[in-house]
């Protein structure tokens, strides 16, 4: 199978133990590897029998079943990206609770990306506090963190110099083509941004509010909403209800942090 999106492999890894016979999977061109590691960690935890050679070959025994379990699920790093970026581009301080940095979630790397760009992080028993401020452009390999592309594109607009988001061709295969959509909508707000086959090049660009399209894509909607916080004037994002796909309380959380946001139909 082609691993252009890790979701294809994850679906098979979860389903195949329930098949009556054994399954062998050979994977080519695997992207988003941390998400596969999350899947394999859960299979091991639930006692599923399988063999592997790296992340390129798997043999899954058939005739298995999943036992019931009870476990607290750590907070979602992909969702945490948005208040994190909001703090970075507005020079604010935000405490994010409930994250488990020992988790295999790929998007925990976003904390490192933003630290590299200049934000300050402080870890304690309550969570992680992020302090925004002066940001500098950098080159980032986004292959393991495609969900963070729209938010990192917004961050690049407020970083001095040039930011390059690279090696993430699978971002074109999400709820929308997030490479093209990020470039198109941020240009409407004044961004100087160039589209690559596998990423984006973003130059420091003061943004202004305008009407932008959210593509019914939760991550595009949230990224553009965050961009509006640091843009001059008012920003309107359509299809905003799609943020509820993964972050139902996004609007309420941002308003709690002091954001002047409202949802209307």
C-alpha positions as a Markdown table, in Angstrom:
| # | Residue | x | y | z |
|---|---|---|---|---|
| 1 | Unk | 0.0 | 0.0 | 0.0 |
| 2 | Unk | 1.0 | 3.6 | -0.5 |
| 3 | Unk | 1.5 | 5.4 | 2.8 |
| 4 | Unk | 1.0 | 8.9 | 1.5 |
| 5 | Unk | -1.4 | 9.4 | 4.4 |
| 6 | Unk | -0.8 | 7.5 | 7.7 |
| 7 | Unk | -4.5 | 7.2 | 8.1 |
| 8 | Unk | -4.7 | 4.5 | 5.4 |
| 9 | Unk | -2.2 | 2.3 | 7.3 |
| 10 | Unk | -3.7 | 3.0 | 10.7 |
| 11 | Unk | -7.1 | 1.9 | 9.5 |
| 12 | Unk | -5.7 | -1.5 | 8.3 |
| 13 | Unk | -3.7 | -2.0 | 11.5 |
| 14 | Unk | -6.8 | -1.5 | 13.6 |
| 15 | Unk | -9.1 | -3.6 | 11.4 |
| 16 | Unk | -6.9 | -6.6 | 10.4 |
| 17 | Unk | -6.7 | -8.2 | 13.9 |
| 18 | Unk | -10.4 | -8.8 | 13.6 |
| 19 | Unk | -10.2 | -10.6 | 10.2 |
| 20 | Unk | -10.4 | -14.4 | 10.3 |
| 21 | Unk | -7.0 | -14.9 | 8.7 |
| 22 | Unk | -3.5 | -13.4 | 9.0 |
| 23 | Unk | -2.7 | -10.2 | 7.0 |
| 24 | Unk | 0.6 | -9.0 | 5.6 |
| 25 | Unk | 1.1 | -5.3 | 4.8 |
| 26 | Unk | 4.0 | -3.8 | 2.9 |
| 27 | Unk | 4.1 | 0.0 | 3.0 |
| 28 | Unk | 5.8 | 2.4 | 0.6 |
| 29 | Unk | 6.2 | 6.1 | 0.8 |
| 30 | Unk | 5.0 | 6.4 | 4.5 |
| 31 | Unk | 4.4 | 9.9 | 5.8 |
| 32 | Unk | 3.3 | 11.1 | 9.2 |
| 33 | Unk | 5.1 | 8.3 | 11.0 |
| 34 | Unk | 4.4 | 9.4 | 14.6 |
| 35 | Unk | 0.7 | 8.7 | 14.0 |
| 36 | Unk | 1.5 | 5.1 | 13.1 |
| 37 | Unk | 3.6 | 4.8 | 16.3 |
| 38 | Unk | 0.5 | 5.9 | 18.3 |
| 39 | Unk | -1.5 | 3.1 | 16.6 |
| 40 | Unk | 1.1 | 0.5 | 17.3 |
| 41 | Unk | 1.4 | 1.6 | 20.9 |
| 42 | Unk | -2.3 | 1.1 | 21.4 |
| 43 | Unk | -2.2 | -2.3 | 19.7 |
| 44 | Unk | 0.6 | -3.4 | 22.1 |
| 45 | Unk | -1.3 | -2.0 | 25.1 |
| 46 | Unk | -4.4 | -4.0 | 24.2 |
| 47 | Unk | -2.5 | -7.2 | 23.6 |
| 48 | Unk | -2.8 | -7.4 | 19.8 |
| 49 | Unk | -0.3 | -9.8 | 18.2 |
| 50 | Unk | 1.7 | -8.6 | 15.2 |
| 51 | Unk | 5.2 | -8.6 | 13.8 |
| 52 | Unk | 6.9 | -5.6 | 12.1 |
| 53 | Unk | 10.1 | -4.7 | 10.3 |
| 54 | Unk | 10.4 | -1.0 | 10.9 |
| 55 | Unk | 7.3 | 0.8 | 9.6 |
| 56 | Unk | 7.5 | -0.8 | 6.1 |
| 57 | Unk | 6.3 | -4.3 | 6.8 |
| 58 | Unk | 3.7 | -5.8 | 9.2 |
| 59 | Unk | 2.2 | -9.3 | 9.7 |
| 60 | Unk | -1.0 | -9.2 | 11.8 |
| 61 | Unk | -2.5 | -12.4 | 13.3 |
| 62 | Unk | -6.2 | -12.8 | 12.5 |
| 63 | Unk | -8.9 | -14.0 | 14.8 |
| 64 | Unk | -8.1 | -11.5 | 17.6 |
| 65 | Unk | -10.4 | -9.2 | 19.6 |
| 66 | Unk | -10.0 | -6.0 | 21.6 |
| 67 | Unk | -10.5 | -6.1 | 25.3 |
| 68 | Unk | -12.5 | -3.4 | 27.2 |
| 69 | Unk | -10.3 | -0.9 | 29.0 |
| 70 | Unk | -10.5 | 2.3 | 31.0 |
| 71 | Unk | -7.8 | 5.0 | 30.6 |
| 72 | Unk | -7.5 | 8.7 | 30.8 |
| 73 | Unk | -6.7 | 10.1 | 27.3 |
| 74 | Unk | -4.0 | 12.9 | 27.2 |
| 75 | Unk | -4.9 | 16.2 | 25.7 |
| 76 | Unk | -4.5 | 16.6 | 22.0 |
| 77 | Unk | -1.3 | 18.3 | 20.8 |
| 78 | Unk | -2.9 | 19.1 | 17.4 |
| 79 | Unk | -5.6 | 21.2 | 19.2 |
| 80 | Unk | -3.1 | 22.8 | 21.5 |
| 81 | Unk | -1.3 | 24.2 | 18.5 |
| 82 | Unk | -3.9 | 26.9 | 18.1 |
| 83 | Unk | -3.7 | 28.6 | 21.5 |
| 84 | Unk | 0.0 | 28.1 | 21.3 |
| 85 | Unk | 0.3 | 30.0 | 18.0 |
| 86 | Unk | -2.2 | 32.6 | 19.3 |
| 87 | Unk | 0.2 | 33.3 | 22.2 |
| 88 | Unk | 3.2 | 33.4 | 19.9 |
| 89 | Unk | 1.9 | 35.9 | 17.4 |
| 90 | Unk | 0.2 | 38.2 | 20.0 |
| 91 | Unk | 3.0 | 38.3 | 22.5 |
| 92 | Unk | 0.8 | 36.7 | 25.2 |
| 93 | Unk | 1.3 | 34.1 | 27.9 |
| 94 | Unk | -0.9 | 31.0 | 27.9 |
| 95 | Unk | -0.9 | 28.0 | 30.2 |
| 96 | Unk | -1.9 | 24.7 | 28.5 |
| 97 | Unk | -2.9 | 21.8 | 30.7 |
| 98 | Unk | -3.2 | 18.1 | 30.2 |
| 99 | Unk | -0.5 | 17.4 | 27.7 |
| 100 | Unk | 1.7 | 14.3 | 28.0 |
| 101 | Unk | 5.1 | 14.9 | 26.4 |
| 102 | Unk | 5.9 | 11.2 | 26.6 |
| 103 | Unk | 3.0 | 10.6 | 24.1 |
| 104 | Unk | 3.9 | 9.7 | 20.5 |
| 105 | Unk | 1.7 | 12.4 | 19.1 |
| 106 | Unk | 3.6 | 14.0 | 16.3 |
| 107 | Unk | 2.3 | 17.5 | 16.8 |
| 108 | Unk | 4.1 | 17.9 | 20.1 |
| 109 | Unk | 7.0 | 18.9 | 17.8 |
| 110 | Unk | 5.2 | 22.2 | 17.3 |
| 111 | Unk | 6.4 | 23.3 | 20.7 |
| 112 | Unk | 9.9 | 22.8 | 19.5 |
| 113 | Unk | 9.3 | 24.5 | 16.2 |
| 114 | Unk | 8.0 | 27.6 | 18.0 |
| 115 | Unk | 10.7 | 27.5 | 20.6 |
| 116 | Unk | 13.2 | 27.5 | 17.7 |
| 117 | Unk | 11.4 | 30.6 | 16.3 |
| 118 | Unk | 11.7 | 32.5 | 19.6 |
| 119 | Unk | 8.8 | 31.7 | 22.0 |
| 120 | Unk | 9.6 | 30.8 | 25.7 |
| 121 | Unk | 8.3 | 27.6 | 27.3 |
| 122 | Unk | 8.1 | 26.8 | 31.0 |
| 123 | Unk | 7.1 | 23.4 | 32.2 |
| 124 | Unk | 5.6 | 22.7 | 35.6 |
| 125 | Unk | 3.1 | 20.5 | 37.4 |
| 126 | Unk | 0.2 | 22.6 | 36.1 |
| 127 | Unk | 1.2 | 22.2 | 32.4 |
| 128 | Unk | 3.3 | 24.2 | 30.0 |
| 129 | Unk | 3.3 | 28.0 | 29.9 |
| 130 | Unk | 4.2 | 29.6 | 26.6 |
| 131 | Unk | 5.2 | 33.3 | 26.3 |
| 132 | Unk | 5.1 | 34.9 | 22.9 |
| 133 | Unk | 7.2 | 37.8 | 21.6 |
| 134 | Unk | 9.8 | 38.4 | 18.9 |
| 135 | Unk | 9.7 | 35.6 | 16.3 |
| 136 | Unk | 12.3 | 34.7 | 13.7 |
| 137 | Unk | 11.8 | 32.7 | 10.5 |
| 138 | Unk | 13.3 | 29.3 | 10.1 |
| 139 | Unk | 13.1 | 26.1 | 8.0 |
| 140 | Unk | 10.9 | 23.3 | 9.3 |
| 141 | Unk | 10.4 | 19.8 | 8.0 |
| 142 | Unk | 6.7 | 19.3 | 8.5 |
| 143 | Unk | 6.4 | 15.7 | 7.2 |
| 144 | Unk | 5.5 | 14.3 | 10.7 |
| 145 | Unk | 3.2 | 17.2 | 11.6 |
| 146 | Unk | 1.0 | 18.0 | 8.5 |
| 147 | Unk | -2.0 | 19.0 | 10.7 |
| 148 | Unk | 0.1 | 22.0 | 12.0 |
| 149 | Unk | 0.7 | 23.4 | 8.5 |
| 150 | Unk | -2.0 | 26.0 | 8.5 |
| 151 | Unk | -1.2 | 27.3 | 12.0 |
| 152 | Unk | 2.5 | 27.4 | 11.3 |
| 153 | Unk | 1.9 | 29.3 | 8.0 |
| 154 | Unk | 0.1 | 31.9 | 10.1 |
| 155 | Unk | 3.1 | 32.0 | 12.5 |
| 156 | Unk | 5.5 | 32.5 | 9.6 |
| 157 | Unk | 3.6 | 35.7 | 8.6 |
| 158 | Unk | 4.6 | 37.3 | 12.0 |
| 159 | Unk | 8.2 | 36.0 | 12.1 |
| 160 | Unk | 11.1 | 38.3 | 11.0 |
| 161 | Unk | 12.7 | 37.0 | 7.8 |
| 162 | Unk | 11.5 | 33.9 | 5.9 |
| 163 | Unk | 9.9 | 30.7 | 7.2 |
| 164 | Unk | 9.9 | 27.6 | 5.0 |
| 165 | Unk | 7.5 | 24.8 | 5.7 |
| 166 | Unk | 8.9 | 21.8 | 3.8 |
| 167 | Unk | 8.5 | 18.1 | 2.9 |
| 168 | Unk | 4.7 | 17.9 | 3.6 |
| 169 | Unk | 3.1 | 16.9 | 0.2 |
| 170 | Unk | 0.3 | 15.0 | 2.0 |
| 171 | Unk | -1.1 | 18.3 | 3.3 |
| 172 | Unk | -2.7 | 18.5 | -0.1 |
| 173 | Unk | -4.8 | 15.4 | 0.7 |
| 174 | Unk | -6.5 | 16.5 | 3.9 |
| 175 | Unk | -10.0 | 18.0 | 4.2 |
| 176 | Unk | -8.8 | 20.4 | 1.6 |
| 177 | Unk | -5.5 | 21.1 | -0.2 |
| 178 | Unk | -4.1 | 22.9 | 2.9 |
| 179 | Unk | -1.0 | 24.1 | 1.0 |
| 180 | Unk | -3.0 | 25.9 | -1.7 |
| 181 | Unk | -5.7 | 27.0 | 0.8 |
| 182 | Unk | -3.3 | 28.5 | 3.3 |
| 183 | Unk | -1.5 | 30.4 | 0.5 |
| 184 | Unk | -4.7 | 31.7 | -1.1 |
| 185 | Unk | -6.4 | 32.8 | 2.1 |
| 186 | Unk | -3.4 | 34.3 | 3.8 |
| 187 | Unk | -2.6 | 36.3 | 0.6 |
| 188 | Unk | -6.1 | 37.9 | 1.0 |
| 189 | Unk | -4.9 | 39.1 | 4.4 |
| 190 | Unk | -1.7 | 40.6 | 3.0 |
| 191 | Unk | 0.7 | 37.7 | 3.4 |
| 192 | Unk | 3.7 | 37.4 | 1.1 |
| 193 | Unk | 3.6 | 33.6 | 0.6 |
| 194 | Unk | 4.8 | 31.2 | -2.1 |
| 195 | Unk | 3.4 | 27.8 | -2.7 |
| 196 | Unk | 5.8 | 24.9 | -3.2 |
| 197 | Unk | 4.8 | 21.4 | -4.4 |
| 198 | Unk | 5.5 | 20.1 | -0.9 |
| 199 | Unk | 5.1 | 23.2 | 1.3 |
| 200 | Unk | 5.1 | 26.9 | 1.7 |
| 201 | Unk | 7.6 | 29.8 | 1.8 |
| 202 | Unk | 6.3 | 32.7 | 4.0 |
| 203 | Unk | 7.9 | 36.1 | 4.4 |
| 204 | Unk | 7.3 | 38.5 | 7.2 |
| 205 | Unk | 4.0 | 40.2 | 6.4 |
| 206 | Unk | 1.7 | 42.4 | 8.5 |
| 207 | Unk | -1.8 | 41.0 | 8.1 |
| 208 | Unk | -5.1 | 42.9 | 7.7 |
| 209 | Unk | -8.6 | 41.7 | 8.4 |
| 210 | Unk | -10.8 | 40.6 | 5.5 |
| 211 | Unk | -13.3 | 37.9 | 4.6 |
| 212 | Unk | -11.6 | 34.5 | 4.2 |
| 213 | Unk | -12.8 | 31.0 | 3.3 |
| 214 | Unk | -12.5 | 28.1 | 5.8 |
| 215 | Unk | -13.1 | 25.3 | 3.3 |
| 216 | Unk | -15.2 | 23.4 | 5.9 |
| 217 | Unk | -11.8 | 22.4 | 7.2 |
| 218 | Unk | -11.5 | 22.6 | 11.0 |
| 219 | Unk | -7.8 | 23.3 | 11.0 |
| 220 | Unk | -8.1 | 26.0 | 8.3 |
| 221 | Unk | -10.9 | 27.7 | 10.2 |
| 222 | Unk | -9.0 | 27.7 | 13.5 |
| 223 | Unk | -5.7 | 28.9 | 11.9 |
| 224 | Unk | -7.4 | 31.8 | 10.0 |
| 225 | Unk | -9.3 | 32.7 | 13.2 |
| 226 | Unk | -6.0 | 32.9 | 15.1 |
| 227 | Unk | -4.5 | 35.0 | 12.3 |
| 228 | Unk | -7.3 | 37.4 | 12.7 |
| 229 | Unk | -6.3 | 38.0 | 16.4 |
| 230 | Unk | -3.0 | 39.7 | 15.3 |
| 231 | Unk | -4.3 | 41.2 | 12.1 |
| 232 | Unk | -5.4 | 44.8 | 11.8 |
| 233 | Unk | -9.2 | 45.3 | 11.5 |
| 234 | Unk | -11.8 | 42.6 | 11.5 |
| 235 | Unk | -11.5 | 39.1 | 10.0 |
| 236 | Unk | -14.5 | 37.0 | 9.0 |
| 237 | Unk | -14.0 | 33.2 | 8.5 |
| 238 | Unk | -16.8 | 31.2 | 6.9 |
| 239 | Unk | -17.7 | 27.6 | 7.6 |
| 240 | Unk | -16.6 | 28.3 | 11.1 |
| 241 | Unk | -18.8 | 25.6 | 12.6 |
| 242 | Unk | -16.3 | 23.0 | 11.2 |
| 243 | Unk | -13.9 | 23.8 | 14.1 |
| 244 | Unk | -16.1 | 21.5 | 16.2 |
| 245 | Unk | -14.9 | 18.5 | 14.3 |
| 246 | Unk | -11.8 | 18.2 | 16.6 |
| 247 | Unk | -12.1 | 21.2 | 19.0 |
| 248 | Unk | -15.7 | 21.8 | 19.9 |
| 249 | Unk | -14.8 | 24.4 | 22.6 |
| 250 | Unk | -12.3 | 26.3 | 20.5 |
| 251 | Unk | -14.4 | 29.5 | 20.4 |
| 252 | Unk | -15.2 | 29.4 | 24.1 |
| 253 | Unk | -11.5 | 28.7 | 25.0 |
| 254 | Unk | -10.2 | 31.6 | 22.9 |
| 255 | Unk | -12.8 | 33.9 | 24.4 |
| 256 | Unk | -11.7 | 32.8 | 27.9 |
| 257 | Unk | -8.2 | 33.8 | 27.0 |
| 258 | Unk | -9.5 | 37.3 | 26.0 |
| 259 | Unk | -10.0 | 36.9 | 22.3 |
| 260 | Unk | -12.7 | 39.1 | 20.7 |
| 261 | Unk | -14.4 | 36.3 | 18.7 |
| 262 | Unk | -18.0 | 35.5 | 18.0 |
| 263 | Unk | -19.8 | 32.8 | 16.1 |
| 264 | Unk | -22.7 | 33.7 | 13.9 |
| 265 | Unk | -24.9 | 31.8 | 11.4 |
